[in-house]
mmCIF file of C-alpha atoms and ligand atoms in Angstrom:
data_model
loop_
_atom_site.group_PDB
_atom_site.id
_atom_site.type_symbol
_atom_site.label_atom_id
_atom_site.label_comp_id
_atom_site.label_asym_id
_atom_site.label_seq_id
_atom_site.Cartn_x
_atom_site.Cartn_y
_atom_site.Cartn_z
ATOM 1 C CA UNK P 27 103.477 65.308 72.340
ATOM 2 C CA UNK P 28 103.686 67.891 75.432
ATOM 3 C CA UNK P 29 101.750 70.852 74.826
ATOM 4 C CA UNK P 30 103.802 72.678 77.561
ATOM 5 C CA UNK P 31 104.686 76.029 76.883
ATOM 6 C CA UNK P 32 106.506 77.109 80.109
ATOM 7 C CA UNK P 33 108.713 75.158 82.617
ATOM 8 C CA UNK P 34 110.466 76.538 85.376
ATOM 9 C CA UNK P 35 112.628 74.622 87.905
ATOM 10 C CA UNK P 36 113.998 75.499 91.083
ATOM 11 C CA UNK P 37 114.196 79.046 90.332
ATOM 12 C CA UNK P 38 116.033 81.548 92.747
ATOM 13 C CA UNK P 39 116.560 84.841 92.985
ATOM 14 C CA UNK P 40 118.669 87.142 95.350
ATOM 15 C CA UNK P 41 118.887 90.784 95.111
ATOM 16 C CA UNK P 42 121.847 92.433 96.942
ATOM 17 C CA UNK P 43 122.091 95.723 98.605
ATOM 18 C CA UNK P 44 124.594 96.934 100.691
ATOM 19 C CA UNK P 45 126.146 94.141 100.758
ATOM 20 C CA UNK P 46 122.957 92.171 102.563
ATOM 21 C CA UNK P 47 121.832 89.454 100.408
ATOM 22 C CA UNK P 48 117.607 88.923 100.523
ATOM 23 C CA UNK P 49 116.742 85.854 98.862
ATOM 24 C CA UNK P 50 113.295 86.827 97.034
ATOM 25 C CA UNK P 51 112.508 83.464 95.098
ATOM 26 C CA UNK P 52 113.741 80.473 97.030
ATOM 27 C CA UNK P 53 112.962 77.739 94.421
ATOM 28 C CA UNK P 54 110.024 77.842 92.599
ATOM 29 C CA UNK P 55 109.118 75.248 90.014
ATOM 30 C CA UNK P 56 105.771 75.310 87.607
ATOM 31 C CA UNK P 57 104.380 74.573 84.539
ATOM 32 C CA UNK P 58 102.192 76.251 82.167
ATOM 33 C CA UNK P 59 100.491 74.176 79.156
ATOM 34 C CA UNK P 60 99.064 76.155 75.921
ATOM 35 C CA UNK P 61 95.747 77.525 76.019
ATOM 36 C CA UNK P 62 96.192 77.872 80.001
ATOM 37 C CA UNK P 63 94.783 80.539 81.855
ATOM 38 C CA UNK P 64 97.204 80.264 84.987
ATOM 39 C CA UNK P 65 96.939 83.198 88.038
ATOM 40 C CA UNK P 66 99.894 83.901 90.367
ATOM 41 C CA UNK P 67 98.791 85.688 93.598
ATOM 42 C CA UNK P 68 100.589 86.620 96.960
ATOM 43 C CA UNK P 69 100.751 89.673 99.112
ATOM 44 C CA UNK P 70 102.409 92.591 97.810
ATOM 45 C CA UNK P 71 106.680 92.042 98.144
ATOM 46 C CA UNK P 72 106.231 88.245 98.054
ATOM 47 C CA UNK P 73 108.267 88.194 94.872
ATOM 48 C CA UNK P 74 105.073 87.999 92.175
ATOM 49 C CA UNK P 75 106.353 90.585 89.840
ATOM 50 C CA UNK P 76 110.191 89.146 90.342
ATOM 51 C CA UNK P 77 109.040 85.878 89.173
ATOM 52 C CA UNK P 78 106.802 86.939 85.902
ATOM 53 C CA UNK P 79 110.107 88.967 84.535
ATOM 54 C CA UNK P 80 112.077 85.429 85.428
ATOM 55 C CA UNK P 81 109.518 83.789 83.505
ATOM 56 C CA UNK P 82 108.917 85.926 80.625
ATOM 57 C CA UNK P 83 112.769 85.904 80.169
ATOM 58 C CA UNK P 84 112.971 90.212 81.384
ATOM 59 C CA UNK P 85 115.383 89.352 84.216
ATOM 60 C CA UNK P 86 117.721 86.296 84.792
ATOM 61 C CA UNK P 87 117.277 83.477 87.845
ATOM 62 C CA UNK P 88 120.168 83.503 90.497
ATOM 63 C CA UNK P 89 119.587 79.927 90.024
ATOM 64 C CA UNK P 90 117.509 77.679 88.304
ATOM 65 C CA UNK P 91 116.469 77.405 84.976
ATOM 66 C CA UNK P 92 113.070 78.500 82.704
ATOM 67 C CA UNK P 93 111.895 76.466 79.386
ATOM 68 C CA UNK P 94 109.875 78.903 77.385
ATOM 69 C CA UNK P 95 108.285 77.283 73.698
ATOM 70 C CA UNK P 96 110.764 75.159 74.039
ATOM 71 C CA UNK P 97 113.832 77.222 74.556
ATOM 72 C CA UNK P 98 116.067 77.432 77.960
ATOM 73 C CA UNK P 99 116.351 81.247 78.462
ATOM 74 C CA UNK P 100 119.691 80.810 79.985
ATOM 75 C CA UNK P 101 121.151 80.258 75.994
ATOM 76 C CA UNK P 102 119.429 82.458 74.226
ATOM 77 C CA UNK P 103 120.673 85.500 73.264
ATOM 78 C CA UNK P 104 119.433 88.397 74.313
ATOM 79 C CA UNK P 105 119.016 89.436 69.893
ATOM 80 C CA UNK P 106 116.912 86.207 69.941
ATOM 81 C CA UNK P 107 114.919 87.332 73.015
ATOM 82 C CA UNK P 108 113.976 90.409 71.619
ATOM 83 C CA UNK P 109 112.599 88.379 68.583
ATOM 84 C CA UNK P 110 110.747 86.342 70.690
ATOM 85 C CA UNK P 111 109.339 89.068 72.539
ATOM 86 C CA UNK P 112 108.355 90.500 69.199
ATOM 87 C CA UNK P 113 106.465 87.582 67.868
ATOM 88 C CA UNK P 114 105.460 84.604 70.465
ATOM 89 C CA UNK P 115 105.369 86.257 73.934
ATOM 90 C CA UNK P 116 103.964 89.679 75.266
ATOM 91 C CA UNK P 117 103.737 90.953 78.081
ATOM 92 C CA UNK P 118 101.212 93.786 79.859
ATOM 93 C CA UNK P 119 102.147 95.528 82.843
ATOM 94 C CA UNK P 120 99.998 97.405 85.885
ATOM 95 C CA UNK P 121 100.542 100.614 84.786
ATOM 96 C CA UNK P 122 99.893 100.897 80.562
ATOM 97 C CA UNK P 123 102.992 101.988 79.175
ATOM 98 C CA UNK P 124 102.070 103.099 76.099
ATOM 99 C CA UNK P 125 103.827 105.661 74.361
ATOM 100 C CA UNK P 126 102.633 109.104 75.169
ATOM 101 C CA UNK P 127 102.994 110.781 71.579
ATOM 102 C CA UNK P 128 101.923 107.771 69.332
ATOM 103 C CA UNK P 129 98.204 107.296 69.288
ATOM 104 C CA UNK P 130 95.935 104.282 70.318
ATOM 105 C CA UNK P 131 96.765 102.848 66.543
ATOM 106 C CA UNK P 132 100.137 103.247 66.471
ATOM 107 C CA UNK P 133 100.745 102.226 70.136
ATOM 108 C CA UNK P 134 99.061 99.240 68.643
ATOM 109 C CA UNK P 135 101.096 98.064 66.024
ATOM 110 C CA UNK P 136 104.246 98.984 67.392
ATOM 111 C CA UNK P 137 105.650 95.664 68.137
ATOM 112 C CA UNK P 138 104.150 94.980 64.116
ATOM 113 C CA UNK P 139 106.310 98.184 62.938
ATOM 114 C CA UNK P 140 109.586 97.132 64.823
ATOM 115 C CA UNK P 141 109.184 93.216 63.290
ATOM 116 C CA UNK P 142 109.036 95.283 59.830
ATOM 117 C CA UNK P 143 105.906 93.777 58.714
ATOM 118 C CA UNK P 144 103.599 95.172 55.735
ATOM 119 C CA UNK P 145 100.611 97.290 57.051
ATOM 120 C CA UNK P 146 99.019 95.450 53.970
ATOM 121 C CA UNK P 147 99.448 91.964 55.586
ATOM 122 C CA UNK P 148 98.516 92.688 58.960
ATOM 123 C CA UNK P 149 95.309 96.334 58.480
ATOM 124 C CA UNK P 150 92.761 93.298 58.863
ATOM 125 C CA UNK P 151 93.831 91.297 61.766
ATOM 126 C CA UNK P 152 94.553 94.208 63.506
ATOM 127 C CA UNK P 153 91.315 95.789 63.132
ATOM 128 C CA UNK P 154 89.479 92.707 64.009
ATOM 129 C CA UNK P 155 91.612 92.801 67.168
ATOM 130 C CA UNK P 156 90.009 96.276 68.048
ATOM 131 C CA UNK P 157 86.743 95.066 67.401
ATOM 132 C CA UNK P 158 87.207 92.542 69.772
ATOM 133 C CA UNK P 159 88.242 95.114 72.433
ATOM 134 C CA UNK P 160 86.431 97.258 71.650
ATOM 135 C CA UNK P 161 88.773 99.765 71.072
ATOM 136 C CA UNK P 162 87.641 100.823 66.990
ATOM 137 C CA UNK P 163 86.102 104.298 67.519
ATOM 138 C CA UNK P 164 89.180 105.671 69.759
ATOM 139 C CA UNK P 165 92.252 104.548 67.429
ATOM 140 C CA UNK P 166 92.924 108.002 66.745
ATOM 141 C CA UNK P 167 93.680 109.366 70.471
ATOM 142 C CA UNK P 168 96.517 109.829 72.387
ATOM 143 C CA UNK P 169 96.870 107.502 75.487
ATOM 144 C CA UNK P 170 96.315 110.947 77.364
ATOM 145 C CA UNK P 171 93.044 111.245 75.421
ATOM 146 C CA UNK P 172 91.732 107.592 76.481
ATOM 147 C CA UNK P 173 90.668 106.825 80.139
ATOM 148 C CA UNK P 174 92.256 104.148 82.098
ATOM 149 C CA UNK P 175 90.248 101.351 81.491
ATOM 150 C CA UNK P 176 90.753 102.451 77.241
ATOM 151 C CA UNK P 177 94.290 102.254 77.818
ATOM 152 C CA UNK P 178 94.432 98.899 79.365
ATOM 153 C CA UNK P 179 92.341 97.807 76.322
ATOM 154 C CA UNK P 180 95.062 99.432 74.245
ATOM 155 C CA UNK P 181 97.705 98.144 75.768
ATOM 156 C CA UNK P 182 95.974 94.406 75.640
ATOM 157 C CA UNK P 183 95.243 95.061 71.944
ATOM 158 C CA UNK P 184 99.055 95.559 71.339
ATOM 159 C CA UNK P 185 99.755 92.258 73.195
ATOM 160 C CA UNK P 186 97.115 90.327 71.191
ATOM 161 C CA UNK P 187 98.308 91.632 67.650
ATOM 162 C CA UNK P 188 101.506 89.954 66.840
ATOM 163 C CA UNK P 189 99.570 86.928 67.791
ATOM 164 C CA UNK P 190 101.610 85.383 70.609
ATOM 165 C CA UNK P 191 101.643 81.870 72.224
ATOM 166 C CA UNK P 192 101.328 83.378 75.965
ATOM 167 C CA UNK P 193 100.748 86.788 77.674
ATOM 168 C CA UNK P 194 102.591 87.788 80.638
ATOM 169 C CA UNK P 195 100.799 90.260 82.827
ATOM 170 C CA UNK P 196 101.941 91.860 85.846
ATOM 171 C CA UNK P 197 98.709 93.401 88.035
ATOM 172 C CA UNK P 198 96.860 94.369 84.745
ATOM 173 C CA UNK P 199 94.067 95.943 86.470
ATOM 174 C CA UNK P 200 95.934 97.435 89.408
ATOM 175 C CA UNK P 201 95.575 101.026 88.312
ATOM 176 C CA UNK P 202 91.769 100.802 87.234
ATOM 177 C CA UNK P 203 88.454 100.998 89.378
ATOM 178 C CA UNK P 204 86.522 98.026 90.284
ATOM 179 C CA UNK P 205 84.007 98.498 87.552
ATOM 180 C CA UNK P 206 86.696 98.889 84.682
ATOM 181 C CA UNK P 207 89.058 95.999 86.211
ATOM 182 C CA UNK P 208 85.816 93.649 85.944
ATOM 183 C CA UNK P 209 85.763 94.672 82.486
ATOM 184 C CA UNK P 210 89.481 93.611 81.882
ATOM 185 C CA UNK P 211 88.993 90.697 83.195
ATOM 186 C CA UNK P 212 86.024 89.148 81.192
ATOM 187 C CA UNK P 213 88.160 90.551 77.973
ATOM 188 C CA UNK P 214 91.012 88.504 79.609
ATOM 189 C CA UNK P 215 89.017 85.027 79.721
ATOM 190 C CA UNK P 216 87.248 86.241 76.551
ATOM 191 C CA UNK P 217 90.970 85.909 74.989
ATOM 192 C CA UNK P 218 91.688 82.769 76.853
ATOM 193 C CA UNK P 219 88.350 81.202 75.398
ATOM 194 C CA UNK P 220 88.291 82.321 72.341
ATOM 195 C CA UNK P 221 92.190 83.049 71.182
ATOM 196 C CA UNK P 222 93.231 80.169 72.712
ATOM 197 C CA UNK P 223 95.724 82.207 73.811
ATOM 198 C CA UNK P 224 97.955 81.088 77.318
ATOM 199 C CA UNK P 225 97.543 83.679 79.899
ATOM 200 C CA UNK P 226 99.647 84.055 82.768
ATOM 201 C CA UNK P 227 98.811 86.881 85.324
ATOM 202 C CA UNK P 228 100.123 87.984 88.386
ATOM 203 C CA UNK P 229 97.433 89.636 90.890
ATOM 204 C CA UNK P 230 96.893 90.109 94.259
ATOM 205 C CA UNK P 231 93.245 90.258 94.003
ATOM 206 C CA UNK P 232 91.375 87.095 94.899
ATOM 207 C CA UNK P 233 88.078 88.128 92.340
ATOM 208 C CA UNK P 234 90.399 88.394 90.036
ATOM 209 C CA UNK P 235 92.535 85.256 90.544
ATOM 210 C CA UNK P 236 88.722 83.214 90.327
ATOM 211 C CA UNK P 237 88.565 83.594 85.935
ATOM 212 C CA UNK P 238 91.967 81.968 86.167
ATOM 213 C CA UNK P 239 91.848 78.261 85.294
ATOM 214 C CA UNK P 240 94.299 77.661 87.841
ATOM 215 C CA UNK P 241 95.911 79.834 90.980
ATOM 216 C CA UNK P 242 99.285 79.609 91.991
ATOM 217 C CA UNK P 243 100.143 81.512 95.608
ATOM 218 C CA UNK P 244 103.121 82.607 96.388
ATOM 219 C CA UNK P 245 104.000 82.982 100.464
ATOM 220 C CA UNK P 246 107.816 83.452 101.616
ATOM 221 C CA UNK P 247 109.688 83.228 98.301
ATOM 222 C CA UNK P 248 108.073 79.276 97.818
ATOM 223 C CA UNK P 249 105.038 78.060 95.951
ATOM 224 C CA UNK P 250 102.475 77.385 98.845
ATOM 225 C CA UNK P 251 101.308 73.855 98.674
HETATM 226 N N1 ADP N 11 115.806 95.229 91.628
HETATM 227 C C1 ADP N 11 115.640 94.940 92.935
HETATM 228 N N2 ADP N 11 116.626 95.126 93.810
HETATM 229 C C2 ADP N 11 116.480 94.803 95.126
HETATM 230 N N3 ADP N 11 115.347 94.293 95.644
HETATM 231 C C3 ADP N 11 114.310 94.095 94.807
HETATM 232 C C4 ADP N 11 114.386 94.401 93.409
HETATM 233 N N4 ADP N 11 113.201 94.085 92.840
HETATM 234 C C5 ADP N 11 112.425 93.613 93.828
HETATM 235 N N5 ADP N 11 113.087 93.611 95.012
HETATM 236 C C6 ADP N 11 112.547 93.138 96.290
HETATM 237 O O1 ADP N 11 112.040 91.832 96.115
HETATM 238 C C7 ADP N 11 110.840 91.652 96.852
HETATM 239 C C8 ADP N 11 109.745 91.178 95.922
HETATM 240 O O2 ADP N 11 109.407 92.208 95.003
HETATM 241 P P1 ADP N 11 108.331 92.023 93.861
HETATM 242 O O3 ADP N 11 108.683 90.857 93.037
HETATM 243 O O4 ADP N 11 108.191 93.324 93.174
HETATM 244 O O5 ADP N 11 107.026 91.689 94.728
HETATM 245 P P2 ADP N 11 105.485 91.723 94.323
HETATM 246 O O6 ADP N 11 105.384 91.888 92.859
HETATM 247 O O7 ADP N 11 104.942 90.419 94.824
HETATM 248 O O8 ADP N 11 104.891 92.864 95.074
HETATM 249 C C9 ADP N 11 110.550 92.973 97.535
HETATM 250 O O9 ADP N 11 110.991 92.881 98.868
HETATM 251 C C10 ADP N 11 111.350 93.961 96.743
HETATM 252 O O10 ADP N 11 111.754 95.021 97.557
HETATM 253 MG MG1 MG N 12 104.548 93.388 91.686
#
């Protein structure tokens, strides 16, 4: 039995403005297998970001088509894509996104909330979750009360808590210092290791490519061999 969890083949995408057509993606095919921790780097504008919300099933391919758990995002509805979002895929972005008024908790269990689960069936796992992050003592702060480090935990917390098959993350230590984006990472493989849970991250820092288990570079809107 394959234990792939993402295919894509020959994916392309154009954006058009003014009537000039740029061709960002210009057929990119990989594979990610569960449990993978799988890094995507290339300079800024080669088309990293474009190809994560592809994958993750955010924005469609021009052309092409992408398998995720099993599914080809081109005939699934966008009600079923939601669910999935809510309960096997999440994704983290550079900048946190949290929701200013909620607080670290409630940020937290958001995606938990809007699935309509019991706080009953899920107070435990969620705590442990913190625990893990390290993120217990500040549940009761506002994302404008945390620094930015704290609310790339938070944010990571909220992606680990509906227990998902992958992670999408787009530059998730972009906004922090060098110290605190160190940090991120080792939680990052710490998940990997430990949650057996498939990572795939888009960067374009070489350190931070290295915990990956595998690098994918992007050059010119192609996989570079
Ligand atoms: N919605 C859009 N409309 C038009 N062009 C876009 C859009 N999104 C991205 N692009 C262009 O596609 C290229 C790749 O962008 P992006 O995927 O964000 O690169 P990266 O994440 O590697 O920095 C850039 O030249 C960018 O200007
Ligand atoms: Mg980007």
């Amino acid at each position: 039995m394959s234990n792939r969890i993402l295919q894509a083949e020959n994916v392309k995408k154009s954006y058009v403005a003014d009537s000039l057509v740029t061709e960002v993606l210009k057929g990119v095919s990989l594979s990610v297998d569960e449990g993978e921790f799988v890094a995507i780097v290339g300079e800024s504008g080669s088309g990293k970001s474009t190809l994560l919300y592809l994958l993750a099933g955010i924005d469609k391919p021009t052309e092409g088509s992408v398998t995720l758990l099993g599914r080809n995002l081109a005939s699934v509805s966008d009600e079923d894509m939601a669910a999935m979002r809510r309960r096997e895929i999440s994704f983290v972005y550079q900048f946190d996104n949290l929701v200013p008024h909620l607080t670290a908790y409630e940020n937290i269990v958001l995606p938990l909330v809007l699935d309509k689960r019991k706080e009953k069936d899920y107070r435990d796992s969620v705590s442990e979750v913190c625990d893990f992050l390290g993120i217990s003592a500040r549940l009761n702060n506002l994302p404008k009360q945390l620094s930015g480090g704290e609310q790339q935990r938070v944010a990571l917390a909220r992606a680990l808590v509906t227990s998902p098959k992958i992670i999408f993350l787009d530059e998730p230590t972009g906004s922090l210092d060098k110290e605190r984006g160190t940090q991120v990472m080792e939680l990052l493989k710490k998940i990997n290791e430990e949650r057996k849970v498939a990572l795939l991250m888009v960067t374009h820092s070489a350190a931070h490519s290295a915990y990956a288990s595998r690098i994918i570079t992007i050059e010119d809107g192609l996989i570079k061999k």
